[in-house]
Amino acid sequence: MNEQAHYTTATTTLEFRRNLAVVQDRIAGAAIRVGRSPGDVRLLPVSKTVESSRLRLAIEAGCTDLGENKVQEALRKSVELADVPEVRWHVIGHLQSNKAKFVAKFAHEFQALDRLSLARTLNNRLEVADRTLQVMVQINTSGEDSKFGLPPQEAEAFIQELPAFERLHITGLMTLAINSPDESRVRACFQSLHKLRRQLSENAPSGVELTELSMGMSGDFELAVEEGATVVRVGQAIFGPRALPDSYYWPVGDKMR
Ligand SMILES: *Cc1c(COP(=O)(O)O)cnc(C)c1O
């Protein structure tokens, strides 16, 4: 799963186009292998740690939706790139409630909803800002302590509560697979998210749509597409390798709630 060695850093618009084309081809290949239409899978470029100057080149190459793990970094970039109004910001990482007010201000989507108190805070802040937000519920499919998200068995009761938050448009489920060289364990995480969506759809309250499955990143997005992903979140395969280890984004053993 560790393909770090193959990631190349794009520093021109042409190089971004090239990296994007390679990723899109791999998505299409995976989709076709399992009889899906490549157009049913959306690529969300993940731009964490990439500075705004380089983001301008990526945007020129077509990356107008950008995923960011940390809200303050995303907010700073949204200000720096305020002259490019077509960019939509997707916050994909764990959110502390005291930062909900920032998300309510500038984000198009939030993929990591995992508790009702946060839904309430976001909804209140969105009302003040007179905005709405696309939202996915994050599920912990790996059972790892270090991963955020609801345990699958708590998801059904959780989504029953969500129609109360009128500013949140619930669109689906998101997960991070286990980080393992064993492909079957990674695939099992994606299968479990897909299965959960099927189960939840049967009793989903009205207003709660569960069409999206956001799963797969640079090291495992083809498996995710084979298992039904509708959104893949890809950073390093587009932007190049990151200097910081993943544990910086998913603190091990400390969930910082
Ligand atoms: C960073 C990140 C990704 C993308 O990871 P890459 O290895 O850069 O593709 C996907 N999802 C989340 C939640 C992330 O924080």
PDB file of C-alpha atoms and ligand atoms in Angstrom:
ATOM      1  CA  MET A   1       0.000   0.000   0.000  1.00  0.00           C
ATOM      2  CA  ASN A   2       2.903   2.338   0.523  1.00  0.00           C
ATOM      3  CA  GLU A   3       3.534   3.889  -2.856  1.00  0.00           C
ATOM      4  CA  GLN A   4       5.257   6.964  -1.456  1.00  0.00           C
ATOM      5  CA  ALA A   5       8.261   6.298  -3.710  1.00  0.00           C
ATOM      6  CA  HIS A   6       6.136   6.808  -6.813  1.00  0.00           C
ATOM      7  CA  TYR A   7       4.642  10.168  -5.928  1.00  0.00           C
ATOM      8  CA  THR A   8       6.041  13.048  -7.941  1.00  0.00           C
ATOM      9  CA  THR A   9       5.766  16.661  -6.873  1.00  0.00           C
ATOM     10  CA  ALA A  10       3.894  18.766  -9.416  1.00  0.00           C
ATOM     11  CA  THR A  11       5.279  22.289  -9.753  1.00  0.00           C
ATOM     12  CA  THR A  12       3.713  23.405 -13.029  1.00  0.00           C
ATOM     13  CA  THR A  13       0.182  23.361 -14.390  1.00  0.00           C
ATOM     14  CA  LEU A  14       1.293  20.813 -16.975  1.00  0.00           C
ATOM     15  CA  GLU A  15       2.645  18.493 -14.271  1.00  0.00           C
ATOM     16  CA  PHE A  16      -0.628  18.816 -12.374  1.00  0.00           C
ATOM     17  CA  ARG A  17      -2.535  17.918 -15.534  1.00  0.00           C
ATOM     18  CA  ARG A  18      -0.312  14.896 -15.964  1.00  0.00           C
ATOM     19  CA  ASN A  19      -0.717  13.666 -12.357  1.00  0.00           C
ATOM     20  CA  LEU A  20      -4.478  14.238 -12.558  1.00  0.00           C
ATOM     21  CA  ALA A  21      -4.738  12.313 -15.814  1.00  0.00           C
ATOM     22  CA  VAL A  22      -2.860   9.365 -14.311  1.00  0.00           C
ATOM     23  CA  VAL A  23      -5.134   9.294 -11.253  1.00  0.00           C
ATOM     24  CA  GLN A  24      -8.277   9.664 -13.382  1.00  0.00           C
ATOM     25  CA  ASP A  25      -7.097   6.794 -15.586  1.00  0.00           C
ATOM     26  CA  ARG A  26      -6.530   4.582 -12.578  1.00  0.00           C
ATOM     27  CA  ILE A  27      -9.988   5.467 -11.224  1.00  0.00           C
ATOM     28  CA  ALA A  28     -11.549   4.656 -14.591  1.00  0.00           C
ATOM     29  CA  GLY A  29      -9.637   1.375 -14.807  1.00  0.00           C
ATOM     30  CA  ALA A  30     -10.815   0.298 -11.367  1.00  0.00           C
ATOM     31  CA  ALA A  31     -14.408   1.290 -12.127  1.00  0.00           C
ATOM     32  CA  ILE A  32     -14.462  -0.601 -15.405  1.00  0.00           C
ATOM     33  CA  ARG A  33     -12.973  -3.713 -13.775  1.00  0.00           C
ATOM     34  CA  VAL A  34     -16.085  -4.030 -11.640  1.00  0.00           C
ATOM     35  CA  GLY A  35     -18.621  -2.851 -14.203  1.00  0.00           C
ATOM     36  CA  ARG A  36     -19.056   0.668 -12.841  1.00  0.00           C
ATOM     37  CA  SER A  37     -19.114   3.846 -14.862  1.00  0.00           C
ATOM     38  CA  PRO A  38     -15.985   6.005 -14.307  1.00  0.00           C
ATOM     39  CA  GLY A  39     -18.242   9.055 -14.260  1.00  0.00           C
ATOM     40  CA  ASP A  40     -19.834   7.796 -11.054  1.00  0.00           C
ATOM     41  CA  VAL A  41     -16.616   8.399  -9.103  1.00  0.00           C
ATOM     42  CA  ARG A  42     -15.616  11.927  -8.115  1.00  0.00           C
ATOM     43  CA  LEU A  43     -11.976  12.807  -7.493  1.00  0.00           C
ATOM     44  CA  LEU A  44     -11.476  15.170  -4.552  1.00  0.00           C
ATOM     45  CA  PRO A  45      -7.896  16.528  -4.565  1.00  0.00           C
ATOM     46  CA  VAL A  46      -6.542  16.846  -1.019  1.00  0.00           C
ATOM     47  CA  SER A  47      -4.309  19.886  -0.705  1.00  0.00           C
ATOM     48  CA  LYS A  48      -3.167  19.844   2.921  1.00  0.00           C
ATOM     49  CA  THR A  49       0.369  21.231   3.451  1.00  0.00           C
ATOM     50  CA  VAL A  50       0.395  22.612  -0.120  1.00  0.00           C
ATOM     51  CA  GLU A  51       0.857  26.375  -0.189  1.00  0.00           C
ATOM     52  CA  SER A  52      -1.538  28.685  -2.025  1.00  0.00           C
ATOM     53  CA  SER A  53       0.962  29.629  -4.721  1.00  0.00           C
ATOM     54  CA  ARG A  54       1.183  26.019  -5.871  1.00  0.00           C
ATOM     55  CA  LEU A  55      -2.562  25.581  -5.402  1.00  0.00           C
ATOM     56  CA  ARG A  56      -3.127  28.221  -8.058  1.00  0.00           C
ATOM     57  CA  LEU A  57      -1.403  25.949 -10.577  1.00  0.00           C
ATOM     58  CA  ALA A  58      -3.502  22.979  -9.490  1.00  0.00           C
ATOM     59  CA  ILE A  59      -6.664  25.062  -9.785  1.00  0.00           C
ATOM     60  CA  GLU A  60      -5.623  26.058 -13.297  1.00  0.00           C
ATOM     61  CA  ALA A  61      -5.219  22.368 -14.074  1.00  0.00           C
ATOM     62  CA  GLY A  62      -8.812  21.792 -12.978  1.00  0.00           C
ATOM     63  CA  CYS A  63      -8.739  21.233  -9.205  1.00  0.00           C
ATOM     64  CA  THR A  64     -11.590  23.529  -8.209  1.00  0.00           C
ATOM     65  CA  ASP A  65     -12.717  21.333  -5.317  1.00  0.00           C
ATOM     66  CA  LEU A  66     -10.070  21.049  -2.619  1.00  0.00           C
ATOM     67  CA  GLY A  67     -10.012  18.871   0.492  1.00  0.00           C
ATOM     68  CA  GLU A  68      -8.241  20.021   3.652  1.00  0.00           C
ATOM     69  CA  ASN A  69      -7.734  18.142   6.911  1.00  0.00           C
ATOM     70  CA  LYS A  70      -7.209  21.089   9.254  1.00  0.00           C
ATOM     71  CA  VAL A  71      -9.740  23.886   9.365  1.00  0.00           C
ATOM     72  CA  GLN A  72      -7.373  26.737  10.184  1.00  0.00           C
ATOM     73  CA  GLU A  73      -5.083  25.865   7.305  1.00  0.00           C
ATOM     74  CA  ALA A  74      -8.103  25.661   4.993  1.00  0.00           C
ATOM     75  CA  LEU A  75      -9.485  28.981   6.201  1.00  0.00           C
ATOM     76  CA  ARG A  76      -6.133  30.704   5.654  1.00  0.00           C
ATOM     77  CA  LYS A  77      -5.926  29.372   2.095  1.00  0.00           C
ATOM     78  CA  SER A  78      -9.539  30.316   1.362  1.00  0.00           C
ATOM     79  CA  VAL A  79      -8.625  33.889   2.265  1.00  0.00           C
ATOM     80  CA  GLU A  80      -5.418  33.802   0.209  1.00  0.00           C
ATOM     81  CA  LEU A  81      -7.381  32.440  -2.758  1.00  0.00           C
ATOM     82  CA  ALA A  82     -10.439  34.640  -2.327  1.00  0.00           C
ATOM     83  CA  ASP A  83      -9.805  36.001  -5.825  1.00  0.00           C
ATOM     84  CA  VAL A  84     -10.602  32.545  -7.254  1.00  0.00           C
ATOM     85  CA  PRO A  85     -14.296  32.260  -6.415  1.00  0.00           C
ATOM     86  CA  GLU A  86     -14.812  28.958  -8.237  1.00  0.00           C
ATOM     87  CA  VAL A  87     -12.873  27.044  -5.569  1.00  0.00           C
ATOM     88  CA  ARG A  88     -14.995  25.002  -3.157  1.00  0.00           C
ATOM     89  CA  TRP A  89     -13.479  23.919   0.144  1.00  0.00           C
ATOM     90  CA  HIS A  90     -14.089  20.494   1.652  1.00  0.00           C
ATOM     91  CA  VAL A  91     -13.101  19.968   5.275  1.00  0.00           C
ATOM     92  CA  ILE A  92     -12.335  16.264   5.598  1.00  0.00           C
ATOM     93  CA  GLY A  93     -10.643  15.987   8.993  1.00  0.00           C
ATOM     94  CA  HIS A  94     -11.769  15.785  12.600  1.00  0.00           C
ATOM     95  CA  LEU A  95     -13.304  19.030  13.829  1.00  0.00           C
ATOM     96  CA  GLN A  96     -13.211  20.409  17.345  1.00  0.00           C
ATOM     97  CA  SER A  97     -16.489  22.124  18.225  1.00  0.00           C
ATOM     98  CA  ASN A  98     -14.833  25.458  18.924  1.00  0.00           C
ATOM     99  CA  LYS A  99     -13.751  25.566  15.276  1.00  0.00           C
ATOM    100  CA  ALA A 100     -17.210  24.893  13.839  1.00  0.00           C
ATOM    101  CA  LYS A 101     -17.719  28.609  13.372  1.00  0.00           C
ATOM    102  CA  PHE A 102     -14.919  28.714  10.793  1.00  0.00           C
ATOM    103  CA  VAL A 103     -16.318  25.806   8.817  1.00  0.00           C
ATOM    104  CA  ALA A 104     -19.724  27.472   8.776  1.00  0.00           C
ATOM    105  CA  LYS A 105     -18.157  30.518   7.166  1.00  0.00           C
ATOM    106  CA  PHE A 106     -16.340  29.165   4.153  1.00  0.00           C
ATOM    107  CA  ALA A 107     -16.704  25.411   3.652  1.00  0.00           C
ATOM    108  CA  HIS A 108     -18.826  23.831   0.934  1.00  0.00           C
ATOM    109  CA  GLU A 109     -18.658  20.396   2.541  1.00  0.00           C
ATOM    110  CA  PHE A 110     -17.705  18.717   5.797  1.00  0.00           C
ATOM    111  CA  GLN A 111     -16.976  15.003   5.633  1.00  0.00           C
ATOM    112  CA  ALA A 112     -16.212  14.128   9.246  1.00  0.00           C
ATOM    113  CA  LEU A 113     -19.411  14.525  11.285  1.00  0.00           C
ATOM    114  CA  ASP A 114     -19.156  12.121  14.228  1.00  0.00           C
ATOM    115  CA  ARG A 115     -21.235  13.514  17.091  1.00  0.00           C
ATOM    116  CA  LEU A 116     -24.555  15.258  17.711  1.00  0.00           C
ATOM    117  CA  SER A 117     -23.076  18.100  19.721  1.00  0.00           C
ATOM    118  CA  LEU A 118     -21.028  19.055  16.672  1.00  0.00           C
ATOM    119  CA  ALA A 119     -24.075  18.811  14.383  1.00  0.00           C
ATOM    120  CA  ARG A 120     -25.892  21.199  16.706  1.00  0.00           C
ATOM    121  CA  THR A 121     -23.028  23.684  16.863  1.00  0.00           C
ATOM    122  CA  LEU A 122     -22.529  23.620  13.096  1.00  0.00           C
ATOM    123  CA  ASN A 123     -26.239  24.072  12.469  1.00  0.00           C
ATOM    124  CA  ASN A 124     -26.395  27.078  14.795  1.00  0.00           C
ATOM    125  CA  ARG A 125     -23.359  28.685  13.197  1.00  0.00           C
ATOM    126  CA  LEU A 126     -24.736  28.080   9.705  1.00  0.00           C
ATOM    127  CA  GLU A 127     -27.987  29.751  10.661  1.00  0.00           C
ATOM    128  CA  VAL A 128     -26.089  32.825  11.789  1.00  0.00           C
ATOM    129  CA  ALA A 129     -24.110  32.835   8.534  1.00  0.00           C
ATOM    130  CA  ASP A 130     -27.271  32.044   6.530  1.00  0.00           C
ATOM    131  CA  ARG A 131     -25.488  29.186   4.788  1.00  0.00           C
ATOM    132  CA  THR A 132     -25.939  25.454   4.311  1.00  0.00           C
ATOM    133  CA  LEU A 133     -23.320  22.702   4.312  1.00  0.00           C
ATOM    134  CA  GLN A 134     -22.966  19.355   2.535  1.00  0.00           C
ATOM    135  CA  VAL A 135     -22.178  16.798   5.240  1.00  0.00           C
ATOM    136  CA  MET A 136     -20.997  13.215   5.414  1.00  0.00           C
ATOM    137  CA  VAL A 137     -20.989  11.079   8.540  1.00  0.00           C
ATOM    138  CA  GLN A 138     -17.574   9.606   9.353  1.00  0.00           C
ATOM    139  CA  ILE A 139     -17.561   5.929  10.288  1.00  0.00           C
ATOM    140  CA  ASN A 140     -14.694   4.098  11.963  1.00  0.00           C
ATOM    141  CA  THR A 141     -14.570   0.931   9.867  1.00  0.00           C
ATOM    142  CA  SER A 142     -11.111  -0.190  10.976  1.00  0.00           C
ATOM    143  CA  GLY A 143     -11.821  -0.435  14.684  1.00  0.00           C
ATOM    144  CA  GLU A 144      -8.538   1.382  15.321  1.00  0.00           C
ATOM    145  CA  ASP A 145      -8.445   3.682  18.312  1.00  0.00           C
ATOM    146  CA  SER A 146      -6.486   6.243  16.362  1.00  0.00           C
ATOM    147  CA  LYS A 147      -9.210   6.742  13.778  1.00  0.00           C
ATOM    148  CA  PHE A 148     -12.085   9.114  14.338  1.00  0.00           C
ATOM    149  CA  GLY A 149     -15.648   8.346  13.391  1.00  0.00           C
ATOM    150  CA  LEU A 150     -18.675   6.566  14.776  1.00  0.00           C
ATOM    151  CA  PRO A 151     -18.591   2.834  15.390  1.00  0.00           C
ATOM    152  CA  PRO A 152     -20.796   1.291  12.647  1.00  0.00           C
ATOM    153  CA  GLN A 153     -23.291  -0.028  15.179  1.00  0.00           C
ATOM    154  CA  GLU A 154     -24.031   3.515  16.409  1.00  0.00           C
ATOM    155  CA  ALA A 155     -24.681   4.943  12.959  1.00  0.00           C
ATOM    156  CA  GLU A 156     -28.358   4.110  12.656  1.00  0.00           C
ATOM    157  CA  ALA A 157     -29.449   5.846  15.857  1.00  0.00           C
ATOM    158  CA  PHE A 158     -27.189   8.762  14.961  1.00  0.00           C
ATOM    159  CA  ILE A 159     -28.675   9.461  11.536  1.00  0.00           C
ATOM    160  CA  GLN A 160     -32.210   9.329  12.920  1.00  0.00           C
ATOM    161  CA  GLU A 161     -31.357  12.544  14.801  1.00  0.00           C
ATOM    162  CA  LEU A 162     -29.958  14.448  11.831  1.00  0.00           C
ATOM    163  CA  PRO A 163     -33.141  15.819  10.199  1.00  0.00           C
ATOM    164  CA  ALA A 164     -33.399  18.219  13.138  1.00  0.00           C
ATOM    165  CA  PHE A 165     -30.419  20.128  11.758  1.00  0.00           C
ATOM    166  CA  GLU A 166     -31.917  21.864   8.765  1.00  0.00           C
ATOM    167  CA  ARG A 167     -28.746  23.587   7.606  1.00  0.00           C
ATOM    168  CA  LEU A 168     -26.911  20.288   7.196  1.00  0.00           C
ATOM    169  CA  HIS A 169     -27.480  18.405   3.936  1.00  0.00           C
ATOM    170  CA  ILE A 170     -26.526  14.858   4.744  1.00  0.00           C
ATOM    171  CA  THR A 171     -25.221  13.165   1.595  1.00  0.00           C
ATOM    172  CA  GLY A 172     -23.495   9.967   2.697  1.00  0.00           C
ATOM    173  CA  LEU A 173     -20.751   8.235   4.645  1.00  0.00           C
ATOM    174  CA  MET A 174     -16.978   8.690   4.852  1.00  0.00           C
ATOM    175  CA  THR A 175     -14.247   6.436   6.190  1.00  0.00           C
ATOM    176  CA  LEU A 176     -10.485   6.003   6.452  1.00  0.00           C
ATOM    177  CA  ALA A 177      -9.374   2.420   5.885  1.00  0.00           C
ATOM    178  CA  ILE A 178      -6.863   0.676   8.071  1.00  0.00           C
ATOM    179  CA  ASN A 179      -3.272   1.474   7.118  1.00  0.00           C
ATOM    180  CA  SER A 180      -2.028  -2.024   6.359  1.00  0.00           C
ATOM    181  CA  PRO A 181       0.051  -3.781   3.699  1.00  0.00           C
ATOM    182  CA  ASP A 182      -2.609  -6.512   3.766  1.00  0.00           C
ATOM    183  CA  GLU A 183      -4.945  -5.601   0.919  1.00  0.00           C
ATOM    184  CA  SER A 184      -7.748  -7.793   2.200  1.00  0.00           C
ATOM    185  CA  ARG A 185      -7.910  -5.834   5.474  1.00  0.00           C
ATOM    186  CA  VAL A 186      -8.071  -2.523   3.607  1.00  0.00           C
ATOM    187  CA  ARG A 187     -10.742  -3.847   1.291  1.00  0.00           C
ATOM    188  CA  ALA A 188     -12.751  -5.112   4.276  1.00  0.00           C
ATOM    189  CA  CYS A 189     -13.033  -1.521   5.579  1.00  0.00           C
ATOM    190  CA  PHE A 190     -14.462  -0.325   2.275  1.00  0.00           C
ATOM    191  CA  GLN A 191     -16.832  -3.273   2.069  1.00  0.00           C
ATOM    192  CA  SER A 192     -18.081  -2.582   5.549  1.00  0.00           C
ATOM    193  CA  LEU A 193     -18.864   1.067   4.714  1.00  0.00           C
ATOM    194  CA  HIS A 194     -20.730   0.014   1.572  1.00  0.00           C
ATOM    195  CA  LYS A 195     -22.707  -2.584   3.481  1.00  0.00           C
ATOM    196  CA  LEU A 196     -23.538  -0.074   6.211  1.00  0.00           C
ATOM    197  CA  ARG A 197     -24.903   2.380   3.674  1.00  0.00           C
ATOM    198  CA  ARG A 198     -27.142  -0.334   2.253  1.00  0.00           C
ATOM    199  CA  GLN A 199     -28.473  -1.129   5.728  1.00  0.00           C
ATOM    200  CA  LEU A 200     -28.967   2.487   6.734  1.00  0.00           C
ATOM    201  CA  SER A 201     -30.717   3.390   3.482  1.00  0.00           C
ATOM    202  CA  GLU A 202     -33.584   1.080   4.361  1.00  0.00           C
ATOM    203  CA  ASN A 203     -34.578   3.187   7.359  1.00  0.00           C
ATOM    204  CA  ALA A 204     -33.065   6.557   6.554  1.00  0.00           C
ATOM    205  CA  PRO A 205     -35.241   9.414   7.807  1.00  0.00           C
ATOM    206  CA  SER A 206     -36.611  11.698   5.123  1.00  0.00           C
ATOM    207  CA  GLY A 207     -34.200  14.456   4.201  1.00  0.00           C
ATOM    208  CA  VAL A 208     -31.192  12.274   4.896  1.00  0.00           C
ATOM    209  CA  GLU A 209     -29.660  11.132   1.640  1.00  0.00           C
ATOM    210  CA  LEU A 210     -27.070   8.400   1.696  1.00  0.00           C
ATOM    211  CA  THR A 211     -25.821   8.340  -1.861  1.00  0.00           C
ATOM    212  CA  GLU A 212     -22.176   9.198  -1.263  1.00  0.00           C
ATOM    213  CA  LEU A 213     -19.408   6.859  -0.119  1.00  0.00           C
ATOM    214  CA  SER A 214     -16.211   8.844   0.448  1.00  0.00           C
ATOM    215  CA  MET A 215     -13.397   6.322   0.752  1.00  0.00           C
ATOM    216  CA  GLY A 216      -9.939   5.731  -0.669  1.00  0.00           C
ATOM    217  CA  MET A 217      -6.801   7.874  -0.756  1.00  0.00           C
ATOM    218  CA  SER A 218      -3.505   7.829  -2.681  1.00  0.00           C
ATOM    219  CA  GLY A 219      -2.442   4.405  -1.406  1.00  0.00           C
ATOM    220  CA  ASP A 220      -5.745   2.596  -1.755  1.00  0.00           C
ATOM    221  CA  PHE A 221      -8.202   4.468  -3.983  1.00  0.00           C
ATOM    222  CA  GLU A 222      -8.423   1.753  -6.639  1.00  0.00           C
ATOM    223  CA  LEU A 223      -9.582  -0.769  -4.047  1.00  0.00           C
ATOM    224  CA  ALA A 224     -12.110   1.785  -2.811  1.00  0.00           C
ATOM    225  CA  VAL A 225     -13.483   2.342  -6.311  1.00  0.00           C
ATOM    226  CA  GLU A 226     -13.790  -1.404  -6.798  1.00  0.00           C
ATOM    227  CA  GLU A 227     -15.788  -1.508  -3.560  1.00  0.00           C
ATOM    228  CA  GLY A 228     -18.185   1.275  -4.489  1.00  0.00           C
ATOM    229  CA  ALA A 229     -16.594   4.635  -3.623  1.00  0.00           C
ATOM    230  CA  THR A 230     -18.384   7.631  -5.133  1.00  0.00           C
ATOM    231  CA  VAL A 231     -15.707  10.060  -3.875  1.00  0.00           C
ATOM    232  CA  VAL A 232     -11.987   9.347  -3.514  1.00  0.00           C
ATOM    233  CA  ARG A 233      -9.804  11.773  -1.531  1.00  0.00           C
ATOM    234  CA  VAL A 234      -6.384  11.909  -3.150  1.00  0.00           C
ATOM    235  CA  GLY A 235      -3.495  14.095  -2.030  1.00  0.00           C
ATOM    236  CA  GLN A 236       0.014  12.800  -2.594  1.00  0.00           C
ATOM    237  CA  ALA A 237      -0.644  11.157  -5.964  1.00  0.00           C
ATOM    238  CA  ILE A 238      -1.603  14.608  -7.280  1.00  0.00           C
ATOM    239  CA  PHE A 239       0.524  17.046  -5.287  1.00  0.00           C
ATOM    240  CA  GLY A 240       3.534  14.885  -4.408  1.00  0.00           C
ATOM    241  CA  PRO A 241       4.796  13.297  -1.189  1.00  0.00           C
ATOM    242  CA  ARG A 242       4.157  15.069   2.128  1.00  0.00           C
ATOM    243  CA  ALA A 243       6.934  15.749   4.583  1.00  0.00           C
ATOM    244  CA  LEU A 244       4.776  15.270   7.677  1.00  0.00           C
ATOM    245  CA  PRO A 245       3.826  11.754   8.757  1.00  0.00           C
ATOM    246  CA  ASP A 246       0.158  10.793   8.738  1.00  0.00           C
ATOM    247  CA  SER A 247       0.204  10.568  12.536  1.00  0.00           C
ATOM    248  CA  TYR A 248       0.243  14.367  12.509  1.00  0.00           C
ATOM    249  CA  TYR A 249      -3.238  14.277  11.016  1.00  0.00           C
ATOM    250  CA  TRP A 250      -4.595  11.256  12.827  1.00  0.00           C
ATOM    251  CA  PRO A 251      -3.008  11.482  16.255  1.00  0.00           C
ATOM    252  CA  VAL A 252      -2.387   7.998  17.556  1.00  0.00           C
ATOM    253  CA  GLY A 253      -4.057   7.251  20.866  1.00  0.00           C
ATOM    254  CA  ASP A 254      -5.153  10.850  21.460  1.00  0.00           C
ATOM    255  CA  LYS A 255      -8.441  11.824  19.925  1.00  0.00           C
ATOM    256  CA  MET A 256      -8.357  15.390  21.191  1.00  0.00           C
ATOM    257  CA  ARG A 257     -12.139  15.615  21.585  1.00  0.00           C
TER     258      ARG A 257
HETATM  259  C1  LIG B   1      -4.613  13.570   3.809  1.00  0.00           C
HETATM  260  C2  LIG B   1      -5.917  12.902   3.719  1.00  0.00           C
HETATM  261  C3  LIG B   1      -6.271  12.177   2.579  1.00  0.00           C
HETATM  262  C4  LIG B   1      -5.361  12.024   1.378  1.00  0.00           C
HETATM  263  O1  LIG B   1      -4.220  11.286   1.682  1.00  0.00           O
HETATM  264  P1  LIG B   1      -3.100  11.070   0.550  1.00  0.00           P
HETATM  265  O2  LIG B   1      -2.220  10.003   1.063  1.00  0.00           O
HETATM  266  O3  LIG B   1      -2.411  12.386   0.422  1.00  0.00           O
HETATM  267  O4  LIG B   1      -3.820  10.719  -0.690  1.00  0.00           O
HETATM  268  C5  LIG B   1      -7.530  11.579   2.546  1.00  0.00           C
HETATM  269  N1  LIG B   1      -8.391  11.696   3.581  1.00  0.00           N
HETATM  270  C6  LIG B   1      -8.085  12.394   4.695  1.00  0.00           C
HETATM  271  C7  LIG B   1      -9.083  12.482   5.786  1.00  0.00           C
HETATM  272  C8  LIG B   1      -6.852  13.014   4.787  1.00  0.00           C
HETATM  273  O5  LIG B   1      -6.542  13.710   5.904  1.00  0.00           O
END
